[in-house]
XYZ file of C-alpha atoms in Angstrom:
277
model
C 46.129 174.738 -117.859
C 46.555 173.202 -114.423
C 44.409 170.389 -113.129
C 42.707 172.840 -110.788
C 42.009 175.589 -113.288
C 38.718 174.278 -114.592
C 36.247 176.453 -112.736
C 36.038 178.882 -115.584
C 35.223 176.190 -118.099
C 32.174 174.540 -116.568
C 29.759 177.194 -117.537
C 30.558 176.740 -121.243
C 29.155 173.334 -122.049
C 26.992 173.406 -125.175
C 24.933 170.368 -124.189
C 23.790 168.843 -120.866
C 24.602 165.218 -121.808
C 27.587 164.475 -119.611
C 27.899 160.854 -120.879
C 27.914 161.613 -124.598
C 30.527 163.254 -126.787
C 30.262 166.988 -126.982
C 32.310 170.214 -127.264
C 33.043 172.968 -124.762
C 34.193 176.465 -125.652
C 36.663 177.641 -123.041
C 38.840 180.738 -123.296
C 41.899 180.135 -125.416
C 43.966 182.050 -122.808
C 43.639 179.116 -120.386
C 44.733 176.516 -122.944
C 47.594 177.771 -124.972
C 50.070 180.483 -124.375
C 51.537 181.536 -127.678
C 51.696 185.087 -126.321
C 51.934 186.103 -122.694
C 49.376 188.937 -122.864
C 48.964 191.142 -119.782
C 45.328 190.341 -119.196
C 43.311 192.404 -116.743
C 40.342 194.699 -116.213
C 41.604 197.996 -117.493
C 38.420 200.019 -117.964
C 38.776 203.583 -119.353
C 42.349 203.934 -118.086
C 43.557 201.628 -120.789
C 46.350 199.099 -120.923
C 49.317 201.476 -121.379
C 50.952 203.484 -118.626
C 51.515 207.178 -119.003
C 55.225 206.637 -119.757
C 54.314 204.021 -122.423
C 51.957 206.439 -124.113
C 54.579 209.165 -124.086
C 57.251 206.832 -125.426
C 55.062 205.621 -128.354
C 53.960 209.136 -129.225
C 57.574 210.413 -129.334
C 59.115 207.379 -131.019
C 56.547 207.206 -133.854
C 55.658 210.914 -133.975
C 52.034 210.288 -133.222
C 49.533 212.597 -131.443
C 49.233 211.777 -127.772
C 45.487 211.794 -128.044
C 45.583 208.960 -130.549
C 47.935 206.869 -128.482
C 45.630 207.359 -125.468
C 42.760 206.038 -127.650
C 44.957 203.088 -128.544
C 45.522 202.397 -124.855
C 41.768 202.118 -124.281
C 41.390 199.834 -127.356
C 44.153 197.598 -126.054
C 42.528 197.455 -122.621
C 39.330 196.153 -124.219
C 41.323 193.540 -126.201
C 43.095 192.370 -123.025
C 39.978 192.216 -120.815
C 39.912 188.888 -118.934
C 36.264 189.058 -118.015
C 34.866 185.535 -118.420
C 31.639 187.005 -119.841
C 33.378 188.379 -122.878
C 33.703 185.696 -125.590
C 36.648 187.352 -127.278
C 38.904 184.327 -127.572
C 37.069 181.029 -127.414
C 38.184 177.752 -128.918
C 36.546 174.344 -129.312
C 37.612 171.401 -127.155
C 36.011 168.070 -128.017
C 35.401 165.646 -125.110
C 36.450 162.398 -126.857
C 39.534 163.983 -128.392
C 40.622 165.640 -125.147
C 40.295 162.350 -123.195
C 42.207 160.411 -125.823
C 45.033 162.968 -125.793
C 45.095 162.944 -121.962
C 45.399 159.126 -121.948
C 48.261 159.223 -124.483
C 50.129 161.861 -122.419
C 49.573 159.944 -119.244
C 50.876 156.665 -120.759
C 54.062 158.435 -121.838
C 54.536 159.824 -118.306
C 53.894 156.344 -116.808
C 56.525 154.852 -119.046
C 59.092 157.484 -117.992
C 58.185 157.015 -114.319
C 58.700 153.242 -114.532
C 62.035 153.766 -116.256
C 63.056 156.402 -113.707
C 63.820 158.773 -116.542
C 61.717 161.600 -115.054
C 62.032 163.306 -111.654
C 59.197 163.846 -109.145
C 58.869 167.623 -109.823
C 59.197 167.270 -113.539
C 56.495 164.578 -113.420
C 54.310 166.827 -111.202
C 54.613 169.719 -113.722
C 53.751 167.443 -116.606
C 50.708 166.022 -114.798
C 49.606 169.526 -113.822
C 49.039 170.343 -117.525
C 46.178 167.840 -117.574
C 42.568 168.639 -116.728
C 39.897 166.790 -114.778
C 37.024 168.638 -116.448
C 35.547 165.479 -118.060
C 35.785 163.238 -115.030
C 32.550 161.306 -114.522
C 32.439 161.788 -110.755
C 34.078 164.059 -108.167
C 35.966 161.026 -106.869
C 37.430 160.402 -110.359
C 38.379 164.081 -110.556
C 40.232 163.790 -107.212
C 42.571 161.068 -108.409
C 44.916 163.411 -110.241
C 44.950 165.886 -107.317
C 45.952 163.054 -104.983
C 48.967 162.231 -107.119
C 49.965 165.832 -107.361
C 49.774 166.190 -103.575
C 52.087 163.185 -103.170
C 54.584 164.595 -105.573
C 54.651 168.086 -104.064
C 57.390 167.291 -101.589
C 58.635 164.011 -103.087
C 62.361 163.546 -103.750
C 62.016 160.163 -105.394
C 59.302 158.331 -107.316
C 57.643 155.639 -105.217
C 55.662 152.572 -106.303
C 52.404 153.932 -104.944
C 52.716 156.987 -107.289
C 53.146 154.687 -110.227
C 50.127 152.588 -109.036
C 48.080 155.791 -108.808
C 48.904 156.749 -112.388
C 47.872 153.282 -113.499
C 44.602 153.782 -111.644
C 43.962 157.070 -113.441
C 44.674 155.404 -116.787
C 41.847 152.832 -116.297
C 39.399 155.479 -115.074
C 37.532 156.848 -118.112
C 37.601 160.648 -118.304
C 39.769 161.093 -115.219
C 42.224 163.226 -117.217
C 42.022 165.183 -120.411
C 44.433 167.257 -122.475
C 42.534 170.468 -123.272
C 44.200 171.633 -126.469
C 41.899 172.952 -129.204
C 39.993 170.401 -131.309
C 41.559 171.701 -134.523
C 44.484 174.084 -134.130
C 44.176 175.210 -137.731
C 41.017 177.091 -136.791
C 42.183 178.286 -133.371
C 43.321 181.785 -134.194
C 44.526 184.089 -131.442
C 41.790 186.718 -131.692
C 43.432 188.882 -129.117
C 46.423 189.292 -131.339
C 44.244 189.994 -134.340
C 42.314 192.689 -132.478
C 45.466 194.237 -131.085
C 47.000 194.480 -134.554
C 43.721 195.889 -135.894
C 43.714 198.547 -133.097
C 47.235 199.598 -134.017
C 46.216 199.802 -137.650
C 43.183 201.988 -136.873
C 45.325 204.452 -134.931
C 47.993 204.401 -137.687
C 45.349 205.083 -140.291
C 43.759 207.928 -138.188
C 47.171 209.520 -138.023
C 47.273 209.649 -141.773
C 49.890 206.995 -142.162
C 49.758 204.297 -144.952
C 48.907 200.757 -144.031
C 51.980 199.310 -145.689
C 54.995 197.226 -144.966
C 58.242 196.469 -146.839
C 59.341 192.985 -147.823
C 63.007 192.076 -147.800
C 64.470 188.728 -148.946
C 68.113 189.329 -148.039
C 67.909 187.873 -144.461
C 68.486 191.215 -142.749
C 67.994 191.465 -138.935
C 64.392 191.961 -137.941
C 62.896 189.559 -140.417
C 61.488 189.741 -143.904
C 58.543 192.072 -143.106
C 59.571 195.560 -141.881
C 58.613 199.189 -142.005
C 57.209 201.888 -139.674
C 53.820 200.200 -139.148
C 55.447 196.836 -138.402
C 57.850 198.569 -135.978
C 54.875 200.341 -134.238
C 52.953 197.117 -133.794
C 56.024 195.300 -132.427
C 56.680 198.122 -129.972
C 53.040 197.964 -128.718
C 53.105 194.129 -128.431
C 56.279 194.243 -126.428
C 54.641 196.652 -123.950
C 51.516 194.478 -123.373
C 53.251 191.145 -122.960
C 55.122 189.783 -119.916
C 57.935 189.175 -120.430
C 58.044 191.428 -123.482
C 57.539 189.503 -126.709
C 57.266 190.352 -130.400
C 55.258 188.794 -133.221
C 56.657 187.215 -136.376
C 56.769 189.589 -139.262
C 54.751 187.172 -141.373
C 52.032 187.079 -138.735
C 51.796 190.896 -138.743
C 51.713 190.871 -142.561
C 48.730 188.531 -142.582
C 46.907 190.640 -140.017
C 47.599 193.890 -141.869
C 46.372 192.392 -145.149
C 43.249 191.119 -143.385
C 42.658 194.590 -141.911
C 43.061 196.278 -145.349
C 40.635 193.716 -146.849
C 38.181 194.514 -144.111
C 38.408 198.286 -144.841
C 37.870 197.610 -148.536
C 34.752 195.523 -147.877
C 33.364 198.219 -145.561
C 34.012 200.878 -148.168
C 32.266 198.802 -150.924
C 29.300 198.175 -148.649
C 29.019 201.821 -147.761
C 28.667 202.911 -151.377
C 26.873 199.915 -152.786
C 23.098 200.054 -153.622
C 20.967 198.437 -150.865
C 20.235 195.339 -152.979
C 24.007 194.633 -153.275
C 25.237 195.617 -149.855
C 24.699 192.237 -148.270
C 27.191 190.560 -150.623
C 30.051 192.369 -148.933
C 29.182 191.274 -145.383
Protein backbone atom coordinates (compact mmCIF):
# COMPACT_ATOMS: atom_id res chain seq x y z
CA UNK A 1 0.00 0.00 0.00
CA UNK A 2 1.38 3.39 -0.90
CA UNK A 3 1.35 6.35 1.42
CA UNK A 4 -1.36 7.94 -0.71
CA UNK A 5 -3.64 4.92 -0.96
CA UNK A 6 -5.58 5.48 2.26
CA UNK A 7 -8.77 7.04 0.94
CA UNK A 8 -10.52 3.68 0.84
CA UNK A 9 -9.66 2.93 4.46
CA UNK A 10 -11.03 5.91 6.31
CA UNK A 11 -14.64 4.83 6.13
CA UNK A 12 -13.85 1.58 7.97
CA UNK A 13 -13.03 2.78 11.48
CA UNK A 14 -14.91 0.80 14.11
CA UNK A 15 -14.69 3.55 16.75
CA UNK A 16 -14.56 7.32 16.64
CA UNK A 17 -11.83 7.72 19.24
CA UNK A 18 -8.88 8.90 17.16
CA UNK A 19 -6.57 9.11 20.18
CA UNK A 20 -7.10 5.64 21.63
CA UNK A 21 -6.10 2.25 20.33
CA UNK A 22 -8.57 0.69 17.91
CA UNK A 23 -8.82 -1.52 14.85
CA UNK A 24 -9.80 -0.74 11.30
CA UNK A 25 -10.92 -3.28 8.72
CA UNK A 26 -9.52 -2.37 5.29
CA UNK A 27 -9.67 -4.55 2.22
CA UNK A 28 -6.93 -7.14 2.24
CA UNK A 29 -6.33 -6.37 -1.45
CA UNK A 30 -4.73 -3.07 -0.50
CA UNK A 31 -2.44 -4.56 2.11
CA UNK A 32 -0.92 -7.76 0.91
CA UNK A 33 -0.50 -9.17 -2.55
CA UNK A 34 -0.09 -12.91 -2.26
CA UNK A 35 -2.02 -13.23 -5.53
CA UNK A 36 -2.31 -10.61 -8.26
CA UNK A 37 -6.04 -11.03 -8.90
CA UNK A 38 -7.54 -9.16 -11.86
CA UNK A 39 -9.99 -7.09 -9.82
CA UNK A 40 -12.73 -5.13 -11.54
CA UNK A 41 -16.47 -4.57 -11.96
CA UNK A 42 -17.45 -7.42 -14.26
CA UNK A 43 -21.21 -7.58 -13.83
CA UNK A 44 -23.08 -10.26 -15.73
CA UNK A 45 -20.42 -10.53 -18.44
CA UNK A 46 -18.16 -12.37 -15.98
CA UNK A 47 -14.40 -12.41 -15.53
CA UNK A 48 -13.50 -14.74 -18.39
CA UNK A 49 -13.27 -13.78 -22.04
CA UNK A 50 -15.06 -15.77 -24.74
CA UNK A 51 -11.74 -17.40 -25.73
CA UNK A 52 -11.01 -18.34 -22.11
CA UNK A 53 -14.44 -19.92 -21.74
CA UNK A 54 -13.95 -21.92 -24.92
CA UNK A 55 -10.47 -23.02 -23.89
CA UNK A 56 -11.61 -24.29 -20.47
CA UNK A 57 -14.63 -26.05 -21.95
CA UNK A 58 -12.47 -27.84 -24.52
CA UNK A 59 -9.51 -28.62 -22.30
CA UNK A 60 -11.59 -30.12 -19.46
CA UNK A 61 -14.52 -31.40 -21.55
CA UNK A 62 -17.04 -29.22 -19.73
CA UNK A 63 -20.35 -27.85 -21.02
CA UNK A 64 -19.86 -24.28 -22.23
CA UNK A 65 -22.96 -23.22 -20.26
CA UNK A 66 -21.31 -24.28 -17.00
CA UNK A 67 -18.08 -22.45 -17.80
CA UNK A 68 -20.12 -19.31 -18.56
CA UNK A 69 -21.72 -19.66 -15.12
CA UNK A 70 -18.24 -20.00 -13.63
CA UNK A 71 -17.22 -16.79 -15.38
CA UNK A 72 -20.04 -14.90 -13.63
CA UNK A 73 -19.16 -16.50 -10.27
CA UNK A 74 -15.53 -15.44 -10.72
CA UNK A 75 -16.60 -11.90 -11.62
CA UNK A 76 -18.45 -11.68 -8.30
CA UNK A 77 -15.38 -12.98 -6.45
CA UNK A 78 -13.14 -10.40 -8.12
CA UNK A 79 -15.47 -7.43 -7.66
CA UNK A 80 -13.47 -4.49 -6.29
CA UNK A 81 -16.49 -2.50 -5.10
CA UNK A 82 -15.53 -0.95 -1.75
CA UNK A 83 -19.04 -1.63 -0.43
CA UNK A 84 -18.56 -5.39 -0.67
CA UNK A 85 -16.84 -6.73 2.45
CA UNK A 86 -15.50 -9.85 0.75
CA UNK A 87 -11.91 -9.66 1.90
CA UNK A 88 -11.48 -7.58 5.02
CA UNK A 89 -8.68 -7.93 7.55
CA UNK A 90 -7.97 -6.35 10.93
CA UNK A 91 -5.25 -3.72 11.37
CA UNK A 92 -4.61 -2.57 14.93
CA UNK A 93 -3.55 1.07 15.41
CA UNK A 94 -0.83 0.56 18.05
CA UNK A 95 0.64 -2.43 16.24
CA UNK A 96 0.65 -0.70 12.86
CA UNK A 97 2.41 2.38 14.25
CA UNK A 98 4.99 0.25 16.07
CA UNK A 99 5.75 -1.69 12.89
CA UNK A 100 5.99 1.54 10.91
CA UNK A 101 8.49 2.97 13.39
CA UNK A 102 10.59 -0.18 13.26
CA UNK A 103 10.61 -0.13 9.45
CA UNK A 104 11.50 3.56 9.38
CA UNK A 105 14.38 3.09 11.83
CA UNK A 106 15.85 0.41 9.58
CA UNK A 107 15.60 2.72 6.57
CA UNK A 108 17.16 5.60 8.48
CA UNK A 109 20.12 3.41 9.43
CA UNK A 110 20.61 2.39 5.81
CA UNK A 111 20.34 5.99 4.65
CA UNK A 112 22.99 7.13 7.16
CA UNK A 113 25.28 4.31 6.04
CA UNK A 114 24.65 5.12 2.35
CA UNK A 115 23.70 1.48 1.83
CA UNK A 116 20.44 2.35 0.07
CA UNK A 117 19.84 4.47 -3.03
CA UNK A 118 17.30 7.32 -3.31
CA UNK A 119 14.81 5.40 -5.46
CA UNK A 120 15.09 2.24 -3.40
CA UNK A 121 14.50 4.36 -0.29
CA UNK A 122 11.51 6.04 -1.93
CA UNK A 123 9.97 2.67 -2.81
CA UNK A 124 10.50 1.39 0.72
CA UNK A 125 8.98 4.52 2.26
CA UNK A 126 6.06 4.30 -0.15
CA UNK A 127 4.94 1.05 1.47
CA UNK A 128 4.13 2.97 4.66
CA UNK A 129 0.78 4.59 5.42
CA UNK A 130 -0.17 7.92 7.03
CA UNK A 131 -3.64 6.72 8.00
CA UNK A 132 -3.07 7.10 11.75
CA UNK A 133 -1.37 10.53 11.59
CA UNK A 134 -2.80 12.82 14.30
CA UNK A 135 -3.03 15.87 12.04
CA UNK A 136 -2.96 16.60 8.30
CA UNK A 137 0.40 18.27 8.83
CA UNK A 138 1.81 15.08 10.37
CA UNK A 139 0.42 13.11 7.45
CA UNK A 140 2.17 15.42 4.97
CA UNK A 141 5.62 14.69 6.40
CA UNK A 142 6.02 11.42 4.51
CA UNK A 143 4.73 12.91 1.25
CA UNK A 144 7.30 15.69 1.52
CA UNK A 145 10.15 13.18 1.75
CA UNK A 146 8.75 11.17 -1.15
CA UNK A 147 8.58 14.34 -3.25
CA UNK A 148 12.23 15.14 -2.51
CA UNK A 149 13.31 11.63 -3.45
CA UNK A 150 11.34 11.49 -6.69
CA UNK A 151 14.13 12.99 -8.79
CA UNK A 152 17.02 12.62 -6.34
CA UNK A 153 20.24 10.96 -7.48
CA UNK A 154 21.93 11.03 -4.07
CA UNK A 155 20.76 11.07 -0.47
CA UNK A 156 21.13 14.49 1.14
CA UNK A 157 21.28 15.44 4.80
CA UNK A 158 17.89 17.16 4.69
CA UNK A 159 16.23 13.88 3.68
CA UNK A 160 17.86 12.11 6.62
CA UNK A 161 16.73 14.94 8.92
CA UNK A 162 13.19 14.65 7.55
CA UNK A 163 13.12 10.92 8.33
CA UNK A 164 14.32 11.68 11.87
CA UNK A 165 11.47 14.18 12.19
CA UNK A 166 8.92 11.56 11.14
CA UNK A 167 10.34 9.13 13.69
CA UNK A 168 9.64 11.52 16.59
CA UNK A 169 6.13 12.35 15.33
CA UNK A 170 3.70 9.82 16.85
CA UNK A 171 1.49 8.12 14.30
CA UNK A 172 3.08 9.85 11.30
CA UNK A 173 3.71 6.48 9.63
CA UNK A 174 2.26 3.01 10.04
CA UNK A 175 2.87 -0.39 8.48
CA UNK A 176 -0.57 -1.69 7.58
CA UNK A 177 -0.11 -5.45 7.62
CA UNK A 178 -2.84 -7.54 9.28
CA UNK A 179 -2.94 -7.67 13.08
CA UNK A 180 -2.61 -11.44 13.07
CA UNK A 181 -1.64 -13.03 9.75
CA UNK A 182 -2.71 -16.46 11.00
CA UNK A 183 -6.33 -15.35 10.74
CA UNK A 184 -5.96 -13.30 7.55
CA UNK A 185 -7.15 -15.76 4.98
CA UNK A 186 -7.43 -14.76 1.34
CA UNK A 187 -11.20 -15.14 1.00
CA UNK A 188 -11.10 -14.31 -2.70
CA UNK A 189 -8.97 -17.40 -3.26
CA UNK A 190 -11.28 -19.49 -1.12
CA UNK A 191 -14.39 -18.33 -3.02
CA UNK A 192 -12.67 -18.82 -6.39
CA UNK A 193 -11.74 -22.41 -5.53
CA UNK A 194 -15.29 -23.00 -4.23
CA UNK A 195 -16.74 -21.65 -7.50
CA UNK A 196 -14.57 -24.05 -9.47
CA UNK A 197 -15.67 -26.92 -7.22
CA UNK A 198 -19.36 -26.07 -7.68
CA UNK A 199 -19.00 -26.15 -11.46
CA UNK A 200 -16.97 -29.37 -11.32
CA UNK A 201 -19.64 -30.97 -9.13
CA UNK A 202 -22.46 -29.75 -11.40
CA UNK A 203 -20.66 -31.39 -14.32
CA UNK A 204 -20.87 -34.70 -12.46
CA UNK A 205 -17.15 -34.86 -11.67
CA UNK A 206 -15.77 -36.12 -8.33
CA UNK A 207 -14.33 -33.57 -5.89
CA UNK A 208 -11.09 -35.50 -5.51
CA UNK A 209 -7.35 -35.08 -5.88
CA UNK A 210 -4.41 -37.45 -5.99
CA UNK A 211 -1.49 -37.27 -3.58
CA UNK A 212 2.01 -38.16 -4.75
CA UNK A 213 5.11 -38.28 -2.55
CA UNK A 214 7.74 -38.96 -5.21
CA UNK A 215 8.57 -35.31 -5.93
CA UNK A 216 7.12 -35.34 -9.44
CA UNK A 217 6.75 -32.06 -11.38
CA UNK A 218 3.58 -30.15 -10.50
CA UNK A 219 3.72 -30.83 -6.77
CA UNK A 220 2.31 -33.36 -4.36
CA UNK A 221 -1.40 -32.67 -5.03
CA UNK A 222 -2.55 -33.36 -8.58
CA UNK A 223 -5.54 -34.55 -10.56
CA UNK A 224 -8.16 -33.20 -13.02
CA UNK A 225 -9.87 -30.92 -10.47
CA UNK A 226 -6.55 -29.47 -9.29
CA UNK A 227 -5.52 -28.90 -12.91
CA UNK A 228 -8.85 -27.18 -13.61
CA UNK A 229 -8.48 -24.83 -10.63
CA UNK A 230 -4.90 -23.98 -11.60
CA UNK A 231 -5.96 -23.21 -15.18
CA UNK A 232 -8.70 -20.87 -13.93
CA UNK A 233 -6.41 -19.11 -11.44
CA UNK A 234 -3.81 -18.53 -14.14
CA UNK A 235 -6.47 -16.82 -16.29
CA UNK A 236 -7.63 -14.40 -13.57
CA UNK A 237 -4.24 -13.28 -12.26
CA UNK A 238 -1.84 -10.78 -13.83
CA UNK A 239 0.77 -11.95 -14.52
CA UNK A 240 -0.58 -15.48 -14.57
CA UNK A 241 0.03 -17.33 -11.28
CA UNK A 242 -0.89 -20.69 -9.81
CA UNK A 243 -1.66 -21.80 -6.26
CA UNK A 244 0.28 -24.31 -4.23
CA UNK A 245 -1.18 -27.78 -4.43
CA UNK A 246 -1.45 -27.92 -0.65
CA UNK A 247 -3.49 -24.70 -0.60
CA UNK A 248 -5.89 -26.17 -3.14
CA UNK A 249 -6.15 -29.38 -1.12
CA UNK A 250 -7.16 -27.46 2.00
CA UNK A 251 -9.77 -25.47 0.10
CA UNK A 252 -11.21 -28.59 -1.59
CA UNK A 253 -11.41 -30.37 1.79
CA UNK A 254 -13.14 -27.32 3.30
CA UNK A 255 -15.62 -27.27 0.42
CA UNK A 256 -16.42 -30.96 0.80
CA UNK A 257 -16.92 -30.42 4.52
CA UNK A 258 -19.28 -27.54 3.76
CA UNK A 259 -21.34 -29.75 1.44
CA UNK A 260 -21.52 -32.49 4.07
CA UNK A 261 -22.77 -30.02 6.70
CA UNK A 262 -25.38 -28.65 4.31
CA UNK A 263 -26.57 -32.17 3.52
CA UNK A 264 -26.86 -33.08 7.21
CA UNK A 265 -28.74 -29.87 7.93
CA UNK A 266 -31.09 -30.52 5.01
CA UNK A 267 -32.22 -33.88 6.35
CA UNK A 268 -31.91 -33.26 10.09
CA UNK A 269 -35.03 -32.78 12.26
CA UNK A 270 -35.70 -29.05 12.95
CA UNK A 271 -34.53 -29.33 16.59
CA UNK A 272 -31.11 -30.64 15.42
CA UNK A 273 -30.57 -28.52 12.31
CA UNK A 274 -28.89 -25.62 14.13
CA UNK A 275 -26.02 -27.78 15.36
CA UNK A 276 -24.71 -28.07 11.77
CA UNK A 277 -24.60 -24.29 11.10
